[in-house]
PDB file of C-alpha atoms in Angstrom:
ATOM      1  CA  MET A   1     132.761 106.924 106.956  1.00  0.00           C
ATOM      2  CA  THR A   2     133.322 110.627 106.413  1.00  0.00           C
ATOM      3  CA  MET A   3     134.135 113.052 109.192  1.00  0.00           C
ATOM      4  CA  ASP A   4     130.748 114.750 108.664  1.00  0.00           C
ATOM      5  CA  ALA A   5     128.921 111.447 109.164  1.00  0.00           C
ATOM      6  CA  THR A   6     131.028 110.631 112.222  1.00  0.00           C
ATOM      7  CA  LEU A   7     130.312 114.044 113.733  1.00  0.00           C
ATOM      8  CA  ALA A   8     126.598 113.739 112.993  1.00  0.00           C
ATOM      9  CA  GLY A   9     126.465 110.374 114.742  1.00  0.00           C
ATOM     10  CA  HIS A  10     128.219 111.679 117.843  1.00  0.00           C
ATOM     11  CA  LEU A  11     126.063 114.797 117.968  1.00  0.00           C
ATOM     12  CA  GLN A  12     122.948 112.634 117.757  1.00  0.00           C
ATOM     13  CA  GLU A  13     124.150 110.527 120.697  1.00  0.00           C
ATOM     14  CA  LEU A  14     124.874 113.638 122.740  1.00  0.00           C
ATOM     15  CA  ARG A  15     121.482 115.205 121.994  1.00  0.00           C
ATOM     16  CA  ARG A  16     119.532 112.048 122.793  1.00  0.00           C
ATOM     17  CA  GLY A  17     120.168 112.325 126.539  1.00  0.00           C
ATOM     18  CA  THR A  18     119.802 116.083 126.660  1.00  0.00           C
ATOM     19  CA  VAL A  19     116.302 115.917 125.145  1.00  0.00           C
ATOM     20  CA  VAL A  20     115.217 113.627 127.998  1.00  0.00           C
ATOM     21  CA  VAL A  21     116.433 116.091 130.630  1.00  0.00           C
ATOM     22  CA  ALA A  22     114.980 119.062 128.760  1.00  0.00           C
ATOM     23  CA  SER A  23     111.592 117.384 128.304  1.00  0.00           C
ATOM     24  CA  LEU A  24     111.327 116.370 131.951  1.00  0.00           C
ATOM     25  CA  THR A  25     112.281 119.904 132.967  1.00  0.00           C
ATOM     26  CA  VAL A  26     109.838 121.668 130.627  1.00  0.00           C
ATOM     27  CA  LEU A  27     106.970 119.333 131.482  1.00  0.00           C
ATOM     28  CA  ARG A  28     107.059 120.254 135.148  1.00  0.00           C
ATOM     29  CA  THR A  29     104.367 122.563 133.814  1.00  0.00           C
ATOM     30  CA  PRO A  30     101.808 120.443 131.917  1.00  0.00           C
ATOM     31  CA  GLY A  31     102.059 120.678 128.152  1.00  0.00           C
ATOM     32  CA  TYR A  32     101.176 118.773 125.015  1.00  0.00           C
ATOM     33  CA  GLY A  33     103.609 117.319 122.525  1.00  0.00           C
ATOM     34  CA  TYR A  34     103.546 120.044 119.893  1.00  0.00           C
ATOM     35  CA  SER A  35     104.042 122.840 122.442  1.00  0.00           C
ATOM     36  CA  LEU A  36     106.967 120.899 123.908  1.00  0.00           C
ATOM     37  CA  LEU A  37     108.431 120.557 120.431  1.00  0.00           C
ATOM     38  CA  GLU A  38     108.179 124.336 119.916  1.00  0.00           C
ATOM     39  CA  THR A  39     109.652 125.106 123.357  1.00  0.00           C
ATOM     40  CA  LEU A  40     112.585 122.781 122.785  1.00  0.00           C
ATOM     41  CA  SER A  41     113.166 124.242 119.314  1.00  0.00           C
ATOM     42  CA  ARG A  42     113.213 127.819 120.666  1.00  0.00           C
ATOM     43  CA  ALA A  43     115.747 126.714 123.282  1.00  0.00           C
ATOM     44  CA  GLY A  44     118.018 125.261 120.576  1.00  0.00           C
ATOM     45  CA  PHE A  45     117.170 121.558 120.834  1.00  0.00           C
ATOM     46  CA  GLU A  46     116.903 120.002 117.393  1.00  0.00           C
ATOM     47  CA  VAL A  47     114.299 117.277 117.802  1.00  0.00           C
ATOM     48  CA  GLU A  48     111.714 116.011 115.344  1.00  0.00           C
ATOM     49  CA  ALA A  49     108.155 114.967 116.152  1.00  0.00           C
ATOM     50  CA  ASN A  50     108.844 111.380 115.072  1.00  0.00           C
ATOM     51  CA  THR A  51     111.569 111.281 117.749  1.00  0.00           C
ATOM     52  CA  LEU A  52     109.763 113.214 120.472  1.00  0.00           C
ATOM     53  CA  TYR A  53     106.444 111.359 120.589  1.00  0.00           C
ATOM     54  CA  PRO A  54     107.992 107.886 121.086  1.00  0.00           C
ATOM     55  CA  LEU A  55     110.227 109.448 123.761  1.00  0.00           C
ATOM     56  CA  LEU A  56     107.179 110.831 125.581  1.00  0.00           C
ATOM     57  CA  ARG A  57     105.506 107.410 125.485  1.00  0.00           C
ATOM     58  CA  ARG A  58     108.683 105.752 126.789  1.00  0.00           C
ATOM     59  CA  LEU A  59     109.053 108.266 129.637  1.00  0.00           C
ATOM     60  CA  GLU A  60     105.403 107.724 130.531  1.00  0.00           C
ATOM     61  CA  ALA A  61     105.873 103.929 130.535  1.00  0.00           C
ATOM     62  CA  GLN A  62     108.843 104.409 132.876  1.00  0.00           C
ATOM     63  CA  GLY A  63     106.684 106.396 135.295  1.00  0.00           C
ATOM     64  CA  LEU A  64     108.564 109.647 134.652  1.00  0.00           C
ATOM     65  CA  LEU A  65     105.581 111.370 132.986  1.00  0.00           C
ATOM     66  CA  THR A  66     101.830 111.165 133.394  1.00  0.00           C
ATOM     67  CA  SER A  67      99.326 112.143 130.760  1.00  0.00           C
ATOM     68  CA  GLU A  68      95.671 112.989 130.384  1.00  0.00           C
ATOM     69  CA  TRP A  69      93.480 114.029 127.520  1.00  0.00           C
ATOM     70  CA  ASN A  70      91.981 117.500 127.376  1.00  0.00           C
ATOM     71  CA  THR A  71      88.750 117.158 125.401  1.00  0.00           C
ATOM     72  CA  GLU A  72      87.386 120.608 126.223  1.00  0.00           C
ATOM     73  CA  GLU A  73      88.969 122.168 123.134  1.00  0.00           C
ATOM     74  CA  PRO A  74      87.740 121.533 119.568  1.00  0.00           C
ATOM     75  CA  ARG A  75      90.693 119.205 119.023  1.00  0.00           C
ATOM     76  CA  PRO A  76      91.528 116.792 121.884  1.00  0.00           C
ATOM     77  CA  ARG A  77      95.107 117.064 123.117  1.00  0.00           C
ATOM     78  CA  LYS A  78      97.139 114.791 125.307  1.00  0.00           C
ATOM     79  CA  PHE A  79      98.856 116.757 128.068  1.00  0.00           C
ATOM     80  CA  TYR A  80     101.962 115.441 129.781  1.00  0.00           C
ATOM     81  CA  ARG A  81     103.334 116.308 133.187  1.00  0.00           C
ATOM     82  CA  THR A  82     106.532 115.241 134.914  1.00  0.00           C
ATOM     83  CA  THR A  83     105.947 112.966 137.889  1.00  0.00           C
ATOM     84  CA  GLU A  84     107.755 113.311 141.204  1.00  0.00           C
ATOM     85  CA  GLN A  85     110.005 110.441 140.117  1.00  0.00           C
ATOM     86  CA  GLY A  86     110.653 112.273 136.830  1.00  0.00           C
ATOM     87  CA  GLU A  87     111.529 115.497 138.662  1.00  0.00           C
ATOM     88  CA  THR A  88     113.991 113.611 140.861  1.00  0.00           C
ATOM     89  CA  LEU A  89     115.571 111.989 137.814  1.00  0.00           C
ATOM     90  CA  ALA A  90     115.786 115.334 135.964  1.00  0.00           C
ATOM     91  CA  ASP A  91     117.502 116.941 138.978  1.00  0.00           C
ATOM     92  CA  THR A  92     119.965 114.041 139.227  1.00  0.00           C
ATOM     93  CA  LEU A  93     120.728 114.128 135.506  1.00  0.00           C
ATOM     94  CA  ARG A  94     121.254 117.911 135.555  1.00  0.00           C
ATOM     95  CA  ASP A  95     123.634 117.560 138.514  1.00  0.00           C
ATOM     96  CA  GLU A  96     125.530 114.839 136.668  1.00  0.00           C
ATOM     97  CA  TRP A  97     125.606 116.993 133.514  1.00  0.00           C
ATOM     98  CA  ALA A  98     127.140 119.854 135.538  1.00  0.00           C
ATOM     99  CA  ARG A  99     129.715 117.473 137.068  1.00  0.00           C
ATOM    100  CA  ILE A 100     130.697 116.142 133.642  1.00  0.00           C
ATOM    101  CA  ASP A 101     130.901 119.688 132.241  1.00  0.00           C
ATOM    102  CA  ARG A 102     133.263 120.684 135.064  1.00  0.00           C
ATOM    103  CA  ALA A 103     135.375 117.561 134.524  1.00  0.00           C
ATOM    104  CA  ILE A 104     135.699 118.233 130.790  1.00  0.00           C
ATOM    105  CA  GLY A 105     136.563 121.863 131.551  1.00  0.00           C
ATOM    106  CA  ASP A 106     139.272 120.669 133.923  1.00  0.00           C
ATOM    107  CA  LEU A 107     140.674 118.377 131.226  1.00  0.00           C
ATOM    108  CA  PHE A 108     140.862 121.306 128.798  1.00  0.00           C
ATOM    109  CA  LYS A 109     142.650 123.400 131.428  1.00  0.00           C
ATOM    110  CA  GLU A 110     145.143 120.580 132.076  1.00  0.00           C
ATOM    111  CA  GLY A 111     145.734 120.199 128.328  1.00  0.00           C
ATOM    112  CA  ALA A 112     146.483 123.911 128.011  1.00  0.00           C
ATOM    113  CA  GLU A 113     149.182 123.797 130.677  1.00  0.00           C
TER     114      GLU A 113
END
């Protein structure tokens, strides 16, 4: 396996968890899948629709998102919103992310000494 392939695999693993936290955070305000995709893209998250939509369904099945159809527009859209359980999980994951970031920063400082 080449170094590029190894790096790509590790980056994909790292992004997988961050997209969950980002989606739960963004969807505290109701939104539909395509708008979430655009918001995540503008923020620098590289995620494709064929990855995002199954994720949204999984988060909904876990009780972290709710959804409802808006049929008032010419084209019906499914809107998602983070549940209270999803907000709690997002807060916990962000706190853990910050803790891990500090720990890695400390390791870099120790390595520089």
